[in-house]
Amino acid sequence: MTTDRPKLDPDRQAMAKAYSSLRRRLGLTETFLMLIYLAVWIETGAAAGVSAWFTAALPNFGAAALLGVAAAIAAPWYVLTLPLAWYTGYVLPHRFGLSNQTPILWFTDQAKGLLLGVGIGLPLLLIVYGVMERWPATWWIVVAIGSMTFVVLMSAVAPIVLMPIFFKLRPLGDDRTDLVERLAQLARKAGQEVRGVFTFDMSRRTKSANAALVGLGRTRRILLGDTLISVFTDDEIETVLAHELGHHVHRDLPRSIAVQGLLTLGSLGVAAAVVSEFAG
């Protein structure tokens, strides 16, 4: 006996492949442009010139000089790549019918991301600089270990500190208590204790639907996009969450952090060798 199975729409599959391919190519393009941008700063001597200028202008304020150099290099890159970010993050999703985001919301998210990046990035830059001064031979190892620790810390605080900056999170209502208990029980079966089930306003930005298990310890929670809640049945929602839980059961996230840590260690090792060569 044969069982009829739903067939995938070939047109939608082709569209999904085209969208993914374009995203990958745009990502590679941005990486290539960054390498060229940094090479220009180094090869033309502009980086050394800017560093010398800030050091002379702020001889007693090493931290301020460092931040000035960072801003002088990072600000033009942000402006130059803003059109590419607009195309990748706004134009392309709308072209493929995946986005509900308005231009104002897109630019608002960009402004929030920029402020958040500056607020987190500048203190981290000063810490890295301090580590380089304290341990000139092994700074790259210390920074690599610190970066992994920072990723874990961000994973813990993201649901309560970072995500609310961009999304409105609220506990799933009392009218869905059966679904809340069902999903919490599914998480427990997967060895994941959660502190609640929350929904967030994905529909302001996208037409896609998703669920996630985020946070660590006391911040561990299940997140459901409002697009998922409004369109999918409880059985389908449970299936989507089961897929996400599979990543945790198979420890995909720790592996990803470990791989990223090794890549960071290797990259910093190369950077340390280059810095040592130029310094020598």
PDB file of C-alpha atoms in Angstrom:
ATOM      1  CA  MET A   1       0.000   0.000   0.000  1.00  0.00           C
ATOM      2  CA  THR A   2       1.320   3.441  -0.906  1.00  0.00           C
ATOM      3  CA  THR A   3       0.745   6.593   1.102  1.00  0.00           C
ATOM      4  CA  ASP A   4       0.240   9.886  -0.639  1.00  0.00           C
ATOM      5  CA  ARG A   5       2.682  12.500   0.546  1.00  0.00           C
ATOM      6  CA  PRO A   6       2.386  16.232   0.006  1.00  0.00           C
ATOM      7  CA  LYS A   7       4.550  17.382  -2.851  1.00  0.00           C
ATOM      8  CA  LEU A   8       6.820  20.363  -2.564  1.00  0.00           C
ATOM      9  CA  ASP A   9       6.055  23.251  -4.862  1.00  0.00           C
ATOM     10  CA  PRO A  10       8.933  23.263  -7.401  1.00  0.00           C
ATOM     11  CA  ASP A  11       8.526  26.993  -8.027  1.00  0.00           C
ATOM     12  CA  ARG A  12       8.813  27.796  -4.323  1.00  0.00           C
ATOM     13  CA  GLN A  13      11.797  25.470  -4.005  1.00  0.00           C
ATOM     14  CA  ALA A  14      13.515  27.192  -6.917  1.00  0.00           C
ATOM     15  CA  MET A  15      12.754  30.577  -5.356  1.00  0.00           C
ATOM     16  CA  ALA A  16      14.183  29.469  -1.996  1.00  0.00           C
ATOM     17  CA  LYS A  17      17.372  28.232  -3.661  1.00  0.00           C
ATOM     18  CA  ALA A  18      17.727  31.478  -5.609  1.00  0.00           C
ATOM     19  CA  TYR A  19      17.254  33.534  -2.450  1.00  0.00           C
ATOM     20  CA  SER A  20      19.807  31.498  -0.487  1.00  0.00           C
ATOM     21  CA  SER A  21      22.291  31.706  -3.354  1.00  0.00           C
ATOM     22  CA  LEU A  22      21.957  35.479  -3.566  1.00  0.00           C
ATOM     23  CA  ARG A  23      22.416  35.829   0.195  1.00  0.00           C
ATOM     24  CA  ARG A  24      25.580  33.747   0.105  1.00  0.00           C
ATOM     25  CA  ARG A  25      27.022  35.739  -2.788  1.00  0.00           C
ATOM     26  CA  LEU A  26      26.245  39.025  -1.084  1.00  0.00           C
ATOM     27  CA  GLY A  27      27.911  37.778   2.106  1.00  0.00           C
ATOM     28  CA  LEU A  28      31.040  36.771   0.190  1.00  0.00           C
ATOM     29  CA  THR A  29      31.009  40.134  -1.599  1.00  0.00           C
ATOM     30  CA  GLU A  30      30.943  41.989   1.713  1.00  0.00           C
ATOM     31  CA  THR A  31      33.848  39.887   3.042  1.00  0.00           C
ATOM     32  CA  PHE A  32      35.863  40.540  -0.124  1.00  0.00           C
ATOM     33  CA  LEU A  33      35.173  44.277   0.085  1.00  0.00           C
ATOM     34  CA  MET A  34      36.270  44.324   3.732  1.00  0.00           C
ATOM     35  CA  LEU A  35      39.589  42.705   2.856  1.00  0.00           C
ATOM     36  CA  ILE A  36      40.156  45.295   0.127  1.00  0.00           C
ATOM     37  CA  TYR A  37      39.149  48.112   2.478  1.00  0.00           C
ATOM     38  CA  LEU A  38      41.576  47.007   5.187  1.00  0.00           C
ATOM     39  CA  ALA A  39      44.332  46.413   2.647  1.00  0.00           C
ATOM     40  CA  VAL A  40      43.952  49.978   1.365  1.00  0.00           C
ATOM     41  CA  TRP A  41      44.253  51.370   4.883  1.00  0.00           C
ATOM     42  CA  ILE A  42      47.402  49.340   5.536  1.00  0.00           C
ATOM     43  CA  GLU A  43      49.157  49.516   2.163  1.00  0.00           C
ATOM     44  CA  THR A  44      48.647  53.257   1.668  1.00  0.00           C
ATOM     45  CA  GLY A  45      49.950  54.013   5.145  1.00  0.00           C
ATOM     46  CA  ALA A  46      46.658  55.696   6.042  1.00  0.00           C
ATOM     47  CA  ALA A  47      46.230  53.536   9.155  1.00  0.00           C
ATOM     48  CA  ALA A  48      49.692  54.433  10.416  1.00  0.00           C
ATOM     49  CA  GLY A  49      49.087  58.097   9.625  1.00  0.00           C
ATOM     50  CA  VAL A  50      45.774  58.244  11.478  1.00  0.00           C
ATOM     51  CA  SER A  51      47.289  56.401  14.439  1.00  0.00           C
ATOM     52  CA  ALA A  52      50.210  58.827  14.557  1.00  0.00           C
ATOM     53  CA  TRP A  53      47.871  61.822  14.373  1.00  0.00           C
ATOM     54  CA  PHE A  54      45.668  60.674  17.256  1.00  0.00           C
ATOM     55  CA  THR A  55      48.680  59.665  19.341  1.00  0.00           C
ATOM     56  CA  ALA A  56      50.213  63.126  18.861  1.00  0.00           C
ATOM     57  CA  ALA A  57      46.911  64.899  19.492  1.00  0.00           C
ATOM     58  CA  LEU A  58      46.160  62.871  22.628  1.00  0.00           C
ATOM     59  CA  PRO A  59      49.579  61.954  24.052  1.00  0.00           C
ATOM     60  CA  ASN A  60      48.257  61.452  27.583  1.00  0.00           C
ATOM     61  CA  PHE A  61      45.063  59.656  26.625  1.00  0.00           C
ATOM     62  CA  GLY A  62      45.987  56.339  25.053  1.00  0.00           C
ATOM     63  CA  ALA A  63      42.453  54.945  25.329  1.00  0.00           C
ATOM     64  CA  ALA A  64      40.933  57.990  23.625  1.00  0.00           C
ATOM     65  CA  ALA A  65      43.515  57.802  20.839  1.00  0.00           C
ATOM     66  CA  LEU A  66      42.728  54.123  20.307  1.00  0.00           C
ATOM     67  CA  LEU A  67      39.003  54.812  20.100  1.00  0.00           C
ATOM     68  CA  GLY A  68      39.655  57.674  17.687  1.00  0.00           C
ATOM     69  CA  VAL A  69      41.603  55.410  15.344  1.00  0.00           C
ATOM     70  CA  ALA A  70      38.885  52.762  15.542  1.00  0.00           C
ATOM     71  CA  ALA A  71      36.182  55.310  14.724  1.00  0.00           C
ATOM     72  CA  ALA A  72      38.206  56.754  11.829  1.00  0.00           C
ATOM     73  CA  ILE A  73      38.498  53.303  10.256  1.00  0.00           C
ATOM     74  CA  ALA A  74      35.063  51.905  11.098  1.00  0.00           C
ATOM     75  CA  ALA A  75      32.857  54.903  10.261  1.00  0.00           C
ATOM     76  CA  PRO A  76      33.713  55.085   6.514  1.00  0.00           C
ATOM     77  CA  TRP A  77      33.226  51.318   6.217  1.00  0.00           C
ATOM     78  CA  TYR A  78      29.766  51.574   7.753  1.00  0.00           C
ATOM     79  CA  VAL A  79      28.760  54.376   5.375  1.00  0.00           C
ATOM     80  CA  LEU A  80      30.220  52.661   2.307  1.00  0.00           C
ATOM     81  CA  THR A  81      28.456  49.356   2.995  1.00  0.00           C
ATOM     82  CA  LEU A  82      25.096  50.830   4.027  1.00  0.00           C
ATOM     83  CA  PRO A  83      23.690  50.494   0.477  1.00  0.00           C
ATOM     84  CA  LEU A  84      24.722  46.839   0.415  1.00  0.00           C
ATOM     85  CA  ALA A  85      23.081  46.305   3.815  1.00  0.00           C
ATOM     86  CA  TRP A  86      19.920  48.008   2.513  1.00  0.00           C
ATOM     87  CA  TYR A  87      19.789  45.738  -0.514  1.00  0.00           C
ATOM     88  CA  THR A  88      20.533  42.580   1.480  1.00  0.00           C
ATOM     89  CA  GLY A  89      18.303  43.317   4.447  1.00  0.00           C
ATOM     90  CA  TYR A  90      15.411  45.200   2.843  1.00  0.00           C
ATOM     91  CA  VAL A  91      15.212  45.077  -0.941  1.00  0.00           C
ATOM     92  CA  LEU A  92      15.979  41.385  -1.410  1.00  0.00           C
ATOM     93  CA  PRO A  93      13.516  40.007   1.204  1.00  0.00           C
ATOM     94  CA  HIS A  94      10.763  42.223  -0.227  1.00  0.00           C
ATOM     95  CA  ARG A  95      11.557  41.085  -3.767  1.00  0.00           C
ATOM     96  CA  PHE A  96      11.041  37.469  -2.698  1.00  0.00           C
ATOM     97  CA  GLY A  97       7.918  38.263  -0.687  1.00  0.00           C
ATOM     98  CA  LEU A  98       9.478  37.439   2.679  1.00  0.00           C
ATOM     99  CA  SER A  99       9.362  40.778   4.486  1.00  0.00           C
ATOM    100  CA  ASN A 100       6.753  43.027   6.113  1.00  0.00           C
ATOM    101  CA  GLN A 101       9.343  45.536   7.276  1.00  0.00           C
ATOM    102  CA  THR A 102       8.856  49.214   6.508  1.00  0.00           C
ATOM    103  CA  PRO A 103      11.795  51.453   5.539  1.00  0.00           C
ATOM    104  CA  ILE A 104      11.437  53.360   8.818  1.00  0.00           C
ATOM    105  CA  LEU A 105      11.588  50.170  10.857  1.00  0.00           C
ATOM    106  CA  TRP A 106      14.618  48.966   8.874  1.00  0.00           C
ATOM    107  CA  PHE A 107      16.535  52.188   9.513  1.00  0.00           C
ATOM    108  CA  THR A 108      15.415  52.145  13.158  1.00  0.00           C
ATOM    109  CA  ASP A 109      16.829  48.632  13.533  1.00  0.00           C
ATOM    110  CA  GLN A 110      20.047  49.787  11.867  1.00  0.00           C
ATOM    111  CA  ALA A 111      20.349  52.693  14.306  1.00  0.00           C
ATOM    112  CA  LYS A 112      19.700  50.407  17.287  1.00  0.00           C
ATOM    113  CA  GLY A 113      22.241  47.898  15.991  1.00  0.00           C
ATOM    114  CA  LEU A 114      24.821  50.636  15.483  1.00  0.00           C
ATOM    115  CA  LEU A 115      24.366  52.046  18.985  1.00  0.00           C
ATOM    116  CA  LEU A 116      24.453  48.562  20.472  1.00  0.00           C
ATOM    117  CA  GLY A 117      27.576  47.681  18.493  1.00  0.00           C
ATOM    118  CA  VAL A 118      29.343  50.855  19.585  1.00  0.00           C
ATOM    119  CA  GLY A 119      28.226  50.452  23.196  1.00  0.00           C
ATOM    120  CA  ILE A 120      29.551  46.895  23.359  1.00  0.00           C
ATOM    121  CA  GLY A 121      32.389  47.078  20.846  1.00  0.00           C
ATOM    122  CA  LEU A 122      34.312  50.059  22.198  1.00  0.00           C
ATOM    123  CA  PRO A 123      34.699  48.714  25.752  1.00  0.00           C
ATOM    124  CA  LEU A 124      35.729  45.350  24.304  1.00  0.00           C
ATOM    125  CA  LEU A 125      38.313  47.090  22.135  1.00  0.00           C
ATOM    126  CA  LEU A 126      39.808  48.758  25.200  1.00  0.00           C
ATOM    127  CA  ILE A 127      39.889  45.418  27.004  1.00  0.00           C
ATOM    128  CA  VAL A 128      41.688  43.778  24.064  1.00  0.00           C
ATOM    129  CA  TYR A 129      44.186  46.642  23.972  1.00  0.00           C
ATOM    130  CA  GLY A 130      44.802  46.257  27.703  1.00  0.00           C
ATOM    131  CA  VAL A 131      45.338  42.510  27.284  1.00  0.00           C
ATOM    132  CA  MET A 132      47.842  43.177  24.471  1.00  0.00           C
ATOM    133  CA  GLU A 133      49.805  45.495  26.757  1.00  0.00           C
ATOM    134  CA  ARG A 134      49.661  43.105  29.715  1.00  0.00           C
ATOM    135  CA  TRP A 135      50.526  39.919  27.798  1.00  0.00           C
ATOM    136  CA  PRO A 136      52.308  41.004  24.592  1.00  0.00           C
ATOM    137  CA  ALA A 137      53.394  37.465  23.671  1.00  0.00           C
ATOM    138  CA  THR A 138      50.224  35.525  24.445  1.00  0.00           C
ATOM    139  CA  TRP A 139      47.494  38.153  24.155  1.00  0.00           C
ATOM    140  CA  TRP A 140      45.839  36.361  21.255  1.00  0.00           C
ATOM    141  CA  ILE A 141      45.254  33.232  23.360  1.00  0.00           C
ATOM    142  CA  VAL A 142      43.762  35.260  26.217  1.00  0.00           C
ATOM    143  CA  VAL A 143      41.499  37.181  23.835  1.00  0.00           C
ATOM    144  CA  ALA A 144      40.317  33.988  22.116  1.00  0.00           C
ATOM    145  CA  ILE A 145      39.367  32.434  25.462  1.00  0.00           C
ATOM    146  CA  GLY A 146      37.706  35.676  26.502  1.00  0.00           C
ATOM    147  CA  SER A 147      35.702  35.826  23.265  1.00  0.00           C
ATOM    148  CA  MET A 148      34.252  32.366  23.882  1.00  0.00           C
ATOM    149  CA  THR A 149      33.329  33.365  27.424  1.00  0.00           C
ATOM    150  CA  PHE A 150      31.704  36.519  26.078  1.00  0.00           C
ATOM    151  CA  VAL A 151      29.603  34.511  23.582  1.00  0.00           C
ATOM    152  CA  VAL A 152      28.312  32.292  26.394  1.00  0.00           C
ATOM    153  CA  LEU A 153      27.516  35.353  28.527  1.00  0.00           C
ATOM    154  CA  MET A 154      25.632  36.993  25.651  1.00  0.00           C
ATOM    155  CA  SER A 155      23.657  33.792  25.141  1.00  0.00           C
ATOM    156  CA  ALA A 156      22.518  34.008  28.754  1.00  0.00           C
ATOM    157  CA  VAL A 157      21.499  37.682  28.753  1.00  0.00           C
ATOM    158  CA  ALA A 158      20.194  37.974  25.170  1.00  0.00           C
ATOM    159  CA  PRO A 159      16.554  37.077  25.982  1.00  0.00           C
ATOM    160  CA  ILE A 160      16.269  39.674  28.758  1.00  0.00           C
ATOM    161  CA  VAL A 161      18.651  42.406  27.566  1.00  0.00           C
ATOM    162  CA  LEU A 162      19.234  42.299  23.806  1.00  0.00           C
ATOM    163  CA  MET A 163      16.091  40.863  22.211  1.00  0.00           C
ATOM    164  CA  PRO A 164      13.700  43.345  23.886  1.00  0.00           C
ATOM    165  CA  ILE A 165      15.582  46.139  22.137  1.00  0.00           C
ATOM    166  CA  PHE A 166      14.295  44.859  18.791  1.00  0.00           C
ATOM    167  CA  PHE A 167      11.200  42.806  19.646  1.00  0.00           C
ATOM    168  CA  LYS A 168       8.247  42.963  22.012  1.00  0.00           C
ATOM    169  CA  LEU A 169       8.284  39.784  24.099  1.00  0.00           C
ATOM    170  CA  ARG A 170       5.349  38.688  26.212  1.00  0.00           C
ATOM    171  CA  PRO A 171       4.351  35.456  27.950  1.00  0.00           C
ATOM    172  CA  LEU A 172       1.969  33.296  25.980  1.00  0.00           C
ATOM    173  CA  GLY A 173      -1.533  34.126  27.177  1.00  0.00           C
ATOM    174  CA  ASP A 174      -3.682  32.226  29.651  1.00  0.00           C
ATOM    175  CA  ASP A 175      -5.857  31.074  26.758  1.00  0.00           C
ATOM    176  CA  ARG A 176      -2.960  28.919  25.514  1.00  0.00           C
ATOM    177  CA  THR A 177      -2.020  27.186  28.770  1.00  0.00           C
ATOM    178  CA  ASP A 178      -2.423  23.779  27.137  1.00  0.00           C
ATOM    179  CA  LEU A 179       0.134  24.699  24.477  1.00  0.00           C
ATOM    180  CA  VAL A 180       2.497  26.163  27.096  1.00  0.00           C
ATOM    181  CA  GLU A 181       2.471  22.951  29.124  1.00  0.00           C
ATOM    182  CA  ARG A 182       2.775  20.834  25.994  1.00  0.00           C
ATOM    183  CA  LEU A 183       5.873  22.681  24.803  1.00  0.00           C
ATOM    184  CA  ALA A 184       7.433  22.797  28.289  1.00  0.00           C
ATOM    185  CA  GLN A 185       6.947  19.046  28.609  1.00  0.00           C
ATOM    186  CA  LEU A 186       8.529  18.499  25.204  1.00  0.00           C
ATOM    187  CA  ALA A 187      11.518  20.574  26.319  1.00  0.00           C
ATOM    188  CA  ARG A 188      11.849  18.562  29.527  1.00  0.00           C
ATOM    189  CA  LYS A 189      11.852  15.333  27.536  1.00  0.00           C
ATOM    190  CA  ALA A 190      14.764  16.785  25.576  1.00  0.00           C
ATOM    191  CA  GLY A 191      16.597  17.557  28.832  1.00  0.00           C
ATOM    192  CA  GLN A 192      15.914  21.299  28.661  1.00  0.00           C
ATOM    193  CA  GLU A 193      14.241  23.001  31.626  1.00  0.00           C
ATOM    194  CA  VAL A 194      12.592  26.271  30.586  1.00  0.00           C
ATOM    195  CA  ARG A 195      11.327  29.247  32.589  1.00  0.00           C
ATOM    196  CA  GLY A 196       8.394  30.057  30.331  1.00  0.00           C
ATOM    197  CA  VAL A 197       6.977  30.258  26.823  1.00  0.00           C
ATOM    198  CA  PHE A 198       6.980  33.663  25.172  1.00  0.00           C
ATOM    199  CA  THR A 199       5.799  35.106  21.877  1.00  0.00           C
ATOM    200  CA  PHE A 200       7.448  37.936  19.968  1.00  0.00           C
ATOM    201  CA  ASP A 201       6.370  40.187  17.097  1.00  0.00           C
ATOM    202  CA  MET A 202       8.096  38.624  14.083  1.00  0.00           C
ATOM    203  CA  SER A 203       5.242  39.834  11.863  1.00  0.00           C
ATOM    204  CA  ARG A 204       6.491  43.430  12.005  1.00  0.00           C
ATOM    205  CA  ARG A 205       9.534  42.356  10.023  1.00  0.00           C
ATOM    206  CA  THR A 206       8.952  39.069   8.244  1.00  0.00           C
ATOM    207  CA  LYS A 207       6.346  36.669   6.890  1.00  0.00           C
ATOM    208  CA  SER A 208       8.341  33.642   7.990  1.00  0.00           C
ATOM    209  CA  ALA A 209       7.505  31.717  11.159  1.00  0.00           C
ATOM    210  CA  ASN A 210       9.866  30.185  13.683  1.00  0.00           C
ATOM    211  CA  ALA A 211      10.388  28.970  17.231  1.00  0.00           C
ATOM    212  CA  ALA A 212      13.540  28.988  19.334  1.00  0.00           C
ATOM    213  CA  LEU A 213      14.972  27.871  22.641  1.00  0.00           C
ATOM    214  CA  VAL A 214      17.113  30.713  23.997  1.00  0.00           C
ATOM    215  CA  GLY A 215      18.962  31.715  27.128  1.00  0.00           C
ATOM    216  CA  LEU A 216      20.814  29.786  29.805  1.00  0.00           C
ATOM    217  CA  GLY A 217      19.803  28.799  33.325  1.00  0.00           C
ATOM    218  CA  ARG A 218      17.269  31.269  34.727  1.00  0.00           C
ATOM    219  CA  THR A 219      16.876  32.979  31.339  1.00  0.00           C
ATOM    220  CA  ARG A 220      16.112  29.731  29.495  1.00  0.00           C
ATOM    221  CA  ARG A 221      12.834  30.121  27.621  1.00  0.00           C
ATOM    222  CA  ILE A 222      10.898  29.105  24.526  1.00  0.00           C
ATOM    223  CA  LEU A 223      10.185  31.818  21.993  1.00  0.00           C
ATOM    224  CA  LEU A 224       7.427  31.560  19.399  1.00  0.00           C
ATOM    225  CA  GLY A 225       7.001  34.043  16.582  1.00  0.00           C
ATOM    226  CA  ASP A 226       3.527  35.570  16.414  1.00  0.00           C
ATOM    227  CA  THR A 227       3.437  34.432  12.783  1.00  0.00           C
ATOM    228  CA  LEU A 228       3.786  30.867  14.049  1.00  0.00           C
ATOM    229  CA  ILE A 229       1.022  31.284  16.626  1.00  0.00           C
ATOM    230  CA  SER A 230      -1.443  32.849  14.201  1.00  0.00           C
ATOM    231  CA  VAL A 231      -1.040  30.404  11.304  1.00  0.00           C
ATOM    232  CA  PHE A 232       0.124  27.021  12.595  1.00  0.00           C
ATOM    233  CA  THR A 233      -1.779  24.408  14.598  1.00  0.00           C
ATOM    234  CA  ASP A 234      -0.550  23.265  18.002  1.00  0.00           C
ATOM    235  CA  ASP A 235       0.741  20.033  16.458  1.00  0.00           C
ATOM    236  CA  GLU A 236       2.693  21.984  13.860  1.00  0.00           C
ATOM    237  CA  ILE A 237       4.098  24.357  16.475  1.00  0.00           C
ATOM    238  CA  GLU A 238       5.276  21.388  18.524  1.00  0.00           C
ATOM    239  CA  THR A 239       6.953  19.943  15.433  1.00  0.00           C
ATOM    240  CA  VAL A 240       8.774  23.193  14.724  1.00  0.00           C
ATOM    241  CA  LEU A 241       9.992  23.387  18.325  1.00  0.00           C
ATOM    242  CA  ALA A 242      11.049  19.730  18.219  1.00  0.00           C
ATOM    243  CA  HIS A 243      13.339  20.597  15.317  1.00  0.00           C
ATOM    244  CA  GLU A 244      14.906  23.407  17.357  1.00  0.00           C
ATOM    245  CA  LEU A 245      15.287  21.148  20.382  1.00  0.00           C
ATOM    246  CA  GLY A 246      17.102  18.643  18.195  1.00  0.00           C
ATOM    247  CA  HIS A 247      19.965  21.121  17.852  1.00  0.00           C
ATOM    248  CA  HIS A 248      20.290  21.218  21.644  1.00  0.00           C
ATOM    249  CA  VAL A 249      19.969  17.459  22.074  1.00  0.00           C
ATOM    250  CA  HIS A 250      22.785  16.931  19.577  1.00  0.00           C
ATOM    251  CA  ARG A 251      24.797  19.758  21.210  1.00  0.00           C
ATOM    252  CA  ASP A 252      25.082  21.678  17.966  1.00  0.00           C
ATOM    253  CA  LEU A 253      25.402  25.022  19.749  1.00  0.00           C
ATOM    254  CA  PRO A 254      28.377  24.077  21.986  1.00  0.00           C
ATOM    255  CA  ARG A 255      30.048  22.585  18.938  1.00  0.00           C
ATOM    256  CA  SER A 256      29.415  25.757  16.978  1.00  0.00           C
ATOM    257  CA  ILE A 257      30.894  27.872  19.777  1.00  0.00           C
ATOM    258  CA  ALA A 258      33.926  25.570  19.961  1.00  0.00           C
ATOM    259  CA  VAL A 259      34.504  25.726  16.199  1.00  0.00           C
ATOM    260  CA  GLN A 260      34.094  29.491  16.218  1.00  0.00           C
ATOM    261  CA  GLY A 261      36.526  29.677  19.117  1.00  0.00           C
ATOM    262  CA  LEU A 262      39.139  27.690  17.200  1.00  0.00           C
ATOM    263  CA  LEU A 263      38.670  29.914  14.149  1.00  0.00           C
ATOM    264  CA  THR A 264      39.021  32.990  16.341  1.00  0.00           C
ATOM    265  CA  LEU A 265      42.158  31.553  17.937  1.00  0.00           C
ATOM    266  CA  GLY A 266      43.669  30.882  14.515  1.00  0.00           C
ATOM    267  CA  SER A 267      42.744  34.321  13.178  1.00  0.00           C
ATOM    268  CA  LEU A 268      44.170  36.074  16.221  1.00  0.00           C
ATOM    269  CA  GLY A 269      47.303  33.960  15.986  1.00  0.00           C
ATOM    270  CA  VAL A 270      47.820  35.178  12.418  1.00  0.00           C
ATOM    271  CA  ALA A 271      47.105  38.752  13.521  1.00  0.00           C
ATOM    272  CA  ALA A 272      49.624  38.435  16.344  1.00  0.00           C
ATOM    273  CA  ALA A 273      52.270  37.206  13.892  1.00  0.00           C
ATOM    274  CA  VAL A 274      51.569  40.117  11.537  1.00  0.00           C
ATOM    275  CA  VAL A 275      51.692  42.659  14.375  1.00  0.00           C
ATOM    276  CA  SER A 276      54.961  41.140  15.631  1.00  0.00           C
ATOM    277  CA  GLU A 277      56.454  41.295  12.130  1.00  0.00           C
ATOM    278  CA  PHE A 278      55.559  44.951  11.633  1.00  0.00           C
ATOM    279  CA  ALA A 279      56.617  45.852  15.165  1.00  0.00           C
ATOM    280  CA  GLY A 280      59.949  44.167  14.605  1.00  0.00           C
TER     281      GLY A 280
END
